[in-house]
């Protein structure tokens, strides 16, 4: 009984952007950009913090990402695969990352970290990762 109305809801929700969203997007683009510029600067600072922190960990190397808010460090030098390090960081260091293998067959030696968190939380996460890797 609910399939037909639910189908209409889904089709109208995902098939196109509703008019009011389109109008809002236009106003957001035409309006002041100060907040956007501030967030871009903040995410650049977070990115730089994470990349520098990862590159300071023995066995880890990370290139500067060109977009989004994710770092994709190579962890092969730790002696663990991305899958192994992902699981051990979660269980032993209370740090949640994703294994690079979740993003394709060439990601086995990588992790994916989001830097969409506060600098304080990122610093603490990096400290925990470094302490864990140093014990390996």
GROMACS .gro file of N, CA and C in nm:
model
  408
    1UNK      N    1   0.081  -0.120   0.000
    1UNK     CA    2   0.000   0.000   0.000
    1UNK      C    3   0.086   0.127   0.000
    2UNK      N    4   0.202   0.116   0.057
    2UNK     CA    5   0.285   0.238   0.064
    2UNK      C    6   0.385   0.247  -0.050
    3UNK      N    7   0.398   0.142  -0.130
    3UNK     CA    8   0.499   0.142  -0.235
    3UNK      C    9   0.477   0.253  -0.339
    4UNK      N   10   0.353   0.270  -0.384
    4UNK     CA   11   0.327   0.370  -0.489
    4UNK      C   12   0.355   0.512  -0.438
    5UNK      N   13   0.300   0.553  -0.322
    5UNK     CA   14   0.333   0.689  -0.275
    5UNK      C   15   0.481   0.704  -0.240
    6UNK      N   16   0.542   0.601  -0.186
    6UNK     CA   17   0.684   0.607  -0.154
    6UNK      C   18   0.766   0.622  -0.282
    7UNK      N   19   0.727   0.551  -0.386
    7UNK     CA   20   0.794   0.562  -0.516
    7UNK      C   21   0.788   0.704  -0.569
    8UNK      N   22   0.670   0.770  -0.558
    8UNK     CA   23   0.658   0.909  -0.602
    8UNK      C   24   0.750   0.999  -0.520
    9UNK      N   25   0.756   0.975  -0.390
    9UNK     CA   26   0.842   1.055  -0.303
    9UNK      C   27   0.988   1.042  -0.344
   10UNK      N   28   1.033   0.920  -0.364
   10UNK     CA   29   1.173   0.896  -0.400
   10UNK      C   30   1.205   0.958  -0.536
   11UNK      N   31   1.119   0.937  -0.633
   11UNK     CA   32   1.143   0.992  -0.767
   11UNK      C   33   1.154   1.144  -0.761
   12UNK      N   34   1.066   1.208  -0.687
   12UNK     CA   35   1.068   1.354  -0.680
   12UNK      C   36   1.176   1.407  -0.587
   13UNK      N   37   1.232   1.323  -0.505
   13UNK     CA   38   1.339   1.365  -0.416
   13UNK      C   39   1.476   1.354  -0.482
   14UNK      N   40   1.496   1.250  -0.562
   14UNK     CA   41   1.630   1.226  -0.617
   14UNK      C   42   1.644   1.254  -0.766
   15UNK      N   43   1.533   1.274  -0.836
   15UNK     CA   44   1.544   1.290  -0.981
   15UNK      C   45   1.586   1.431  -1.022
   16UNK      N   46   1.560   1.530  -0.939
   16UNK     CA   47   1.602   1.666  -0.971
   16UNK      C   48   1.601   1.750  -0.843
   17UNK      N   49   1.670   1.860  -0.849
   17UNK     CA   50   1.671   1.950  -0.734
   17UNK      C   51   1.540   2.029  -0.733
   18UNK      N   52   1.468   2.029  -0.621
   18UNK     CA   53   1.344   2.106  -0.614
   18UNK      C   54   1.370   2.255  -0.638
   19UNK      N   55   1.269   2.324  -0.686
   19UNK     CA   56   1.281   2.465  -0.721
   19UNK      C   57   1.333   2.549  -0.605
   20UNK      N   58   1.280   2.527  -0.484
   20UNK     CA   59   1.325   2.609  -0.371
   20UNK      C   60   1.472   2.586  -0.341
   21UNK      N   61   1.524   2.466  -0.365
   21UNK     CA   62   1.667   2.442  -0.347
   21UNK      C   63   1.749   2.515  -0.453
   22UNK      N   64   1.698   2.517  -0.575
   22UNK     CA   65   1.767   2.588  -0.683
   22UNK      C   66   1.775   2.737  -0.654
   23UNK      N   67   1.664   2.795  -0.607
   23UNK     CA   68   1.662   2.938  -0.572
   23UNK      C   69   1.760   2.964  -0.457
   24UNK      N   70   1.760   2.877  -0.357
   24UNK     CA   71   1.853   2.893  -0.245
   24UNK      C   72   1.997   2.885  -0.289
   25UNK      N   73   2.027   2.793  -0.381
   25UNK     CA   74   2.164   2.780  -0.431
   25UNK      C   75   2.209   2.906  -0.505
   26UNK      N   76   2.120   2.963  -0.584
   26UNK     CA   77   2.152   3.088  -0.657
   26UNK      C   78   2.182   3.199  -0.557
   27UNK      N   79   2.099   3.212  -0.455
   27UNK     CA   80   2.120   3.317  -0.355
   27UNK      C   81   2.251   3.294  -0.279
   28UNK      N   82   2.283   3.169  -0.250
   28UNK     CA   83   2.409   3.139  -0.181
   28UNK      C   84   2.529   3.178  -0.265
   29UNK      N   85   2.521   3.156  -0.395
   29UNK     CA   86   2.631   3.193  -0.484
   29UNK      C   87   2.642   3.344  -0.505
   30UNK      N   88   2.530   3.412  -0.504
   30UNK     CA   89   2.530   3.557  -0.525
   30UNK      C   90   2.560   3.635  -0.397
   31UNK      N   91   2.538   3.573  -0.284
   31UNK     CA   92   2.553   3.641  -0.156
   31UNK      C   93   2.698   3.654  -0.113
   32UNK      N   94   2.720   3.705   0.007
   32UNK     CA   95   2.856   3.721   0.060
   32UNK      C   96   2.929   3.586   0.067
   33UNK      N   97   3.056   3.588   0.037
   33UNK     CA   98   3.136   3.465   0.034
   33UNK      C   99   3.235   3.458   0.150
   34UNK      N  100   3.224   3.548   0.247
   34UNK     CA  101   3.318   3.551   0.358
   34UNK      C  102   3.323   3.419   0.433
   35UNK      N  103   3.207   3.361   0.461
   35UNK     CA  104   3.203   3.234   0.534
   35UNK      C  105   3.266   3.122   0.453
   36UNK      N  106   3.243   3.123   0.323
   36UNK     CA  107   3.303   3.021   0.236
   36UNK      C  108   3.455   3.034   0.239
   37UNK      N  109   3.504   3.155   0.225
   37UNK     CA  110   3.649   3.178   0.226
   37UNK      C  111   3.710   3.138   0.360
   38UNK      N  112   3.639   3.165   0.469
   38UNK     CA  113   3.687   3.127   0.603
   38UNK      C  114   3.695   2.975   0.616
   39UNK      N  115   3.594   2.904   0.565
   39UNK     CA  116   3.596   2.758   0.575
   39UNK      C  117   3.703   2.697   0.485
   40UNK      N  118   3.723   2.755   0.368
   40UNK     CA  119   3.831   2.706   0.280
   40UNK      C  120   3.965   2.720   0.351
   41UNK      N  121   3.988   2.834   0.415
   41UNK     CA  122   4.113   2.855   0.489
   41UNK      C  123   4.124   2.757   0.605
   42UNK      N  124   4.013   2.732   0.675
   42UNK     CA  125   4.016   2.638   0.788
   42UNK      C  126   4.045   2.496   0.740
   43UNK      N  127   3.982   2.454   0.632
   43UNK     CA  128   4.009   2.319   0.582
   43UNK      C  129   4.150   2.307   0.527
   44UNK      N  130   4.205   2.413   0.471
   44UNK     CA  131   4.344   2.410   0.426
   44UNK      C  132   4.436   2.392   0.546
   45UNK      N  133   4.408   2.461   0.656
   45UNK     CA  134   4.488   2.447   0.778
   45UNK      C  135   4.477   2.305   0.835
   46UNK      N  136   4.357   2.250   0.834
   46UNK     CA  137   4.338   2.112   0.882
   46UNK      C  138   4.412   2.013   0.794
   47UNK      N  139   4.403   2.034   0.662
   47UNK     CA  140   4.474   1.946   0.569
   47UNK      C  141   4.623   1.950   0.595
   48UNK      N  142   4.676   2.070   0.608
   48UNK     CA  143   4.821   2.083   0.631
   48UNK      C  144   4.862   2.020   0.763
   49UNK      N  145   4.780   2.035   0.866
   49UNK     CA  146   4.806   1.973   0.996
   49UNK      C  147   4.812   1.821   0.983
   50UNK      N  148   4.713   1.763   0.915
   50UNK     CA  149   4.705   1.618   0.900
   50UNK      C  150   4.819   1.565   0.814
   51UNK      N  151   4.845   1.627   0.703
   51UNK     CA  152   4.952   1.579   0.614
   51UNK      C  153   5.087   1.586   0.685
   52UNK      N  154   5.115   1.696   0.751
   52UNK     CA  155   5.243   1.709   0.824
   52UNK      C  156   5.250   1.606   0.936
   53UNK      N  157   5.141   1.588   1.008
   53UNK     CA  158   5.139   1.492   1.118
   53UNK      C  159   5.160   1.349   1.069
   54UNK      N  160   5.097   1.313   0.958
   54UNK     CA  161   5.114   1.178   0.904
   54UNK      C  162   5.256   1.157   0.854
   55UNK      N  163   5.310   1.257   0.784
   55UNK     CA  164   5.446   1.244   0.731
   55UNK      C  165   5.551   1.239   0.841
   56UNK      N  166   5.517   1.282   0.961
   56UNK     CA  167   5.611   1.275   1.073
   56UNK      C  168   5.612   1.138   1.140
   57UNK      N  169   5.519   1.051   1.103
   57UNK     CA  170   5.511   0.917   1.162
   57UNK      C  171   5.599   0.823   1.081
   58UNK      N  172   5.694   0.755   1.145
   58UNK     CA  173   5.781   0.662   1.072
   58UNK      C  174   5.699   0.555   1.000
   59UNK      N  175   5.731   0.533   0.871
   59UNK     CA  176   5.663   0.431   0.793
   59UNK      C  177   5.537   0.479   0.723
   60UNK      N  178   5.502   0.606   0.742
   60UNK     CA  179   5.381   0.662   0.681
   60UNK      C  180   5.422   0.776   0.589
   61UNK      N  181   5.364   0.781   0.470
   61UNK     CA  182   5.389   0.893   0.380
   61UNK      C  183   5.255   0.937   0.322
   62UNK      N  184   5.240   1.068   0.310
   62UNK     CA  185   5.113   1.122   0.263
   62UNK      C  186   5.136   1.240   0.171
   63UNK      N  187   5.078   1.235   0.055
   63UNK     CA  188   5.081   1.348  -0.038
   63UNK      C  189   4.973   1.447   0.002
   64UNK      N  190   4.991   1.570  -0.039
   64UNK     CA  191   4.891   1.673  -0.011
   64UNK      C  192   4.772   1.651  -0.104
   65UNK      N  193   4.653   1.627  -0.047
   65UNK     CA  194   4.536   1.609  -0.132
   65UNK      C  195   4.498   1.738  -0.203
   66UNK      N  196   4.446   1.726  -0.323
   66UNK     CA  197   4.411   1.844  -0.403
   66UNK      C  198   4.268   1.888  -0.381
   67UNK      N  199   4.186   1.806  -0.321
   67UNK     CA  200   4.047   1.843  -0.301
   67UNK      C  201   3.983   1.761  -0.191
   68UNK      N  202   3.858   1.787  -0.164
   68UNK     CA  203   3.779   1.719  -0.060
   68UNK      C  204   3.841   1.741   0.077
   69UNK      N  205   3.810   1.656   0.172
   69UNK     CA  206   3.867   1.669   0.306
   69UNK      C  207   3.912   1.533   0.357
   70UNK      N  208   3.984   1.463   0.270
   70UNK     CA  209   4.038   1.332   0.303
   70UNK      C  210   4.187   1.326   0.271
   71UNK      N  211   4.260   1.257   0.357
   71UNK     CA  212   4.400   1.224   0.329
   71UNK      C  213   4.406   1.075   0.301
   72UNK      N  214   4.500   1.034   0.219
   72UNK     CA  215   4.512   0.894   0.177
   72UNK      C  216   4.658   0.851   0.193
   73UNK      N  217   4.702   0.834   0.319
   73UNK     CA  218   4.844   0.803   0.342
   73UNK      C  219   4.880   0.659   0.308
   74UNK      N  220   5.002   0.643   0.258
   74UNK     CA  221   5.058   0.511   0.236
   74UNK      C  222   5.119   0.465   0.368
   75UNK      N  223   5.082   0.347   0.414
   75UNK     CA  224   5.127   0.296   0.545
   75UNK      C  225   5.212   0.171   0.531
   76UNK      N  226   5.258   0.140   0.410
   76UNK     CA  227   5.334   0.018   0.386
   76UNK      C  228   5.459   0.011   0.474
   77UNK      N  229   5.519   0.125   0.502
   77UNK     CA  230   5.641   0.127   0.582
   77UNK      C  231   5.620   0.090   0.728
   78UNK      N  232   5.496   0.074   0.771
   78UNK     CA  233   5.470   0.033   0.910
   78UNK      C  234   5.482  -0.117   0.928
   79UNK      N  235   5.485  -0.190   0.816
   79UNK     CA  236   5.486  -0.336   0.824
   79UNK      C  237   5.347  -0.397   0.827
   80UNK      N  238   5.245  -0.313   0.826
   80UNK     CA  239   5.107  -0.361   0.825
   80UNK      C  240   5.038  -0.316   0.697
   81UNK      N  241   4.940  -0.393   0.653
   81UNK     CA  242   4.858  -0.348   0.542
   81UNK      C  243   4.760  -0.243   0.593
   82UNK      N  244   4.697  -0.174   0.502
   82UNK     CA  245   4.595  -0.078   0.542
   82UNK      C  246   4.482  -0.145   0.619
   83UNK      N  247   4.442  -0.265   0.578
   83UNK     CA  248   4.337  -0.338   0.650
   83UNK      C  249   4.379  -0.371   0.792
   84UNK      N  250   4.503  -0.417   0.808
   84UNK     CA  251   4.551  -0.452   0.943
   84UNK      C  252   4.563  -0.329   1.031
   85UNK      N  253   4.619  -0.223   0.976
   85UNK     CA  254   4.637  -0.102   1.056
   85UNK      C  255   4.503  -0.038   1.090
   86UNK      N  256   4.411  -0.037   0.996
   86UNK     CA  257   4.276   0.014   1.021
   86UNK      C  258   4.214  -0.054   1.142
   87UNK      N  259   4.216  -0.186   1.143
   87UNK     CA  260   4.153  -0.261   1.251
   87UNK      C  261   4.224  -0.240   1.385
   88UNK      N  262   4.354  -0.241   1.383
   88UNK     CA  263   4.429  -0.224   1.508
   88UNK      C  264   4.417  -0.082   1.562
   89UNK      N  265   4.416   0.018   1.475
   89UNK     CA  266   4.396   0.155   1.523
   89UNK      C  267   4.260   0.170   1.589
   90UNK      N  268   4.159   0.108   1.531
   90UNK     CA  269   4.026   0.116   1.589
   90UNK      C  270   4.020   0.047   1.725
   91UNK      N  271   4.072  -0.075   1.732
   91UNK     CA  272   4.059  -0.155   1.854
   91UNK      C  273   4.160  -0.118   1.963
   92UNK      N  274   4.280  -0.076   1.923
   92UNK     CA  275   4.385  -0.054   2.021
   92UNK      C  276   4.416   0.093   2.049
   93UNK      N  277   4.384   0.181   1.954
   93UNK     CA  278   4.416   0.323   1.973
   93UNK      C  279   4.291   0.411   1.973
   94UNK      N  280   4.175   0.350   1.954
   94UNK     CA  281   4.048   0.425   1.950
   94UNK      C  282   4.049   0.536   1.845
   95UNK      N  283   4.102   0.504   1.728
   95UNK     CA  284   4.103   0.597   1.616
   95UNK      C  285   4.031   0.529   1.499
   96UNK      N  286   3.934   0.598   1.444
   96UNK     CA  287   3.857   0.542   1.333
   96UNK      C  288   3.906   0.601   1.201
   97UNK      N  289   3.954   0.515   1.115
   97UNK     CA  290   3.995   0.549   0.979
   97UNK      C  291   3.931   0.443   0.888
   98UNK      N  292   3.951   0.454   0.760
   98UNK     CA  293   3.904   0.351   0.668
   98UNK      C  294   4.023   0.287   0.599
   99UNK      N  295   4.014   0.157   0.571
   99UNK     CA  296   4.122   0.094   0.496
   99UNK      C  297   4.116   0.138   0.350
  100UNK      N  298   4.230   0.158   0.290
  100UNK     CA  299   4.234   0.199   0.150
  100UNK      C  300   4.175   0.097   0.057
  101UNK      N  301   4.175  -0.030   0.097
  101UNK     CA  302   4.119  -0.135   0.013
  101UNK      C  303   3.970  -0.114  -0.015
  102UNK      N  304   3.902  -0.036   0.068
  102UNK     CA  305   3.760  -0.006   0.046
  102UNK      C  306   3.741   0.080  -0.079
  103UNK      N  307   3.851   0.133  -0.134
  103UNK     CA  308   3.843   0.223  -0.248
  103UNK      C  309   3.905   0.162  -0.373
  104UNK      N  310   3.930   0.034  -0.370
  104UNK     CA  311   3.981  -0.033  -0.489
  104UNK      C  312   4.104  -0.118  -0.460
  105UNK      N  313   4.138  -0.197  -0.557
  105UNK     CA  314   4.244  -0.296  -0.539
  105UNK      C  315   4.383  -0.237  -0.521
  106UNK      N  316   4.401  -0.110  -0.555
  106UNK     CA  317   4.532  -0.049  -0.538
  106UNK      C  318   4.546   0.022  -0.404
  107UNK      N  319   4.446   0.009  -0.318
  107UNK     CA  320   4.447   0.078  -0.189
  107UNK      C  321   4.496  -0.005  -0.072
  108UNK      N  322   4.550  -0.124  -0.099
  108UNK     CA  323   4.586  -0.215   0.011
  108UNK      C  324   4.683  -0.155   0.112
  109UNK      N  325   4.775  -0.072   0.068
  109UNK     CA  326   4.875  -0.016   0.158
  109UNK      C  327   4.839   0.125   0.205
  110UNK      N  328   4.712   0.159   0.201
  110UNK     CA  329   4.668   0.294   0.234
  110UNK      C  330   4.557   0.295   0.338
  111UNK      N  331   4.541   0.410   0.399
  111UNK     CA  332   4.427   0.440   0.485
  111UNK      C  333   4.360   0.564   0.429
  112UNK      N  334   4.235   0.585   0.466
  112UNK     CA  335   4.171   0.713   0.433
  112UNK      C  336   4.127   0.778   0.563
  113UNK      N  337   4.168   0.901   0.581
  113UNK     CA  338   4.134   0.978   0.700
  113UNK      C  339   4.059   1.103   0.659
  114UNK      N  340   3.956   1.134   0.732
  114UNK     CA  341   3.884   1.260   0.710
  114UNK      C  342   3.946   1.367   0.799
  115UNK      N  343   3.959   1.487   0.745
  115UNK     CA  344   4.001   1.597   0.831
  115UNK      C  345   3.888   1.699   0.846
  116UNK      N  346   3.764   1.648   0.848
  116UNK     CA  347   3.646   1.731   0.872
  116UNK      C  348   3.612   1.728   1.021
  117UNK      N  349   3.711   1.747   1.103
  117UNK     CA  350   3.695   1.752   1.249
  117UNK      C  351   3.776   1.871   1.299
  118UNK      N  352   3.761   1.901   1.426
  118UNK     CA  353   3.836   2.015   1.481
  118UNK      C  354   3.985   1.986   1.479
  119UNK      N  355   4.063   2.092   1.479
  119UNK     CA  356   4.209   2.074   1.484
  119UNK      C  357   4.251   2.003   1.611
  120UNK      N  358   4.180   2.029   1.719
  120UNK     CA  359   4.212   1.962   1.846
  120UNK      C  360   4.191   1.811   1.834
  121UNK      N  361   4.079   1.770   1.775
  121UNK     CA  362   4.053   1.627   1.758
  121UNK      C  363   4.150   1.564   1.659
  122UNK      N  364   4.183   1.636   1.555
  122UNK     CA  365   4.279   1.583   1.458
  122UNK      C  366   4.417   1.566   1.522
  123UNK      N  367   4.457   1.662   1.602
  123UNK     CA  368   4.586   1.653   1.671
  123UNK      C  369   4.589   1.532   1.764
  124UNK      N  370   4.480   1.511   1.836
  124UNK     CA  371   4.473   1.395   1.926
  124UNK      C  372   4.475   1.264   1.847
  125UNK      N  373   4.401   1.258   1.737
  125UNK     CA  374   4.403   1.138   1.654
  125UNK      C  375   4.542   1.109   1.599
  126UNK      N  376   4.610   1.211   1.552
  126UNK     CA  377   4.746   1.194   1.502
  126UNK      C  378   4.841   1.148   1.613
  127UNK      N  379   4.823   1.204   1.733
  127UNK     CA  380   4.905   1.162   1.846
  127UNK      C  381   4.885   1.013   1.875
  128UNK      N  382   4.762   0.969   1.872
  128UNK     CA  383   4.731   0.827   1.898
  128UNK      C  384   4.787   0.736   1.790
  129UNK      N  385   4.774   0.779   1.664
  129UNK     CA  386   4.828   0.699   1.552
  129UNK      C  387   4.979   0.689   1.568
  130UNK      N  388   5.045   0.801   1.593
  130UNK     CA  389   5.191   0.801   1.606
  130UNK      C  390   5.235   0.712   1.723
  131UNK      N  391   5.168   0.722   1.836
  131UNK     CA  392   5.204   0.640   1.952
  131UNK      C  393   5.186   0.493   1.921
  132UNK      N  394   5.079   0.459   1.851
  132UNK     CA  395   5.055   0.320   1.816
  132UNK      C  396   5.162   0.267   1.721
  133UNK      N  397   5.191   0.344   1.615
  133UNK     CA  398   5.289   0.299   1.515
  133UNK      C  399   5.428   0.287   1.578
  134UNK      N  400   5.461   0.376   1.668
  134UNK     CA  401   5.592   0.369   1.734
  134UNK      C  402   5.608   0.242   1.816
  135UNK      N  403   5.500   0.185   1.863
  135UNK     CA  404   5.506   0.061   1.942
  135UNK      C  405   5.518  -0.064   1.855
  136UNK      N  406   5.498  -0.051   1.725
  136UNK     CA  407   5.505  -0.168   1.637
  136UNK      C  408   5.644  -0.226   1.630
   0.00000   0.00000   0.00000
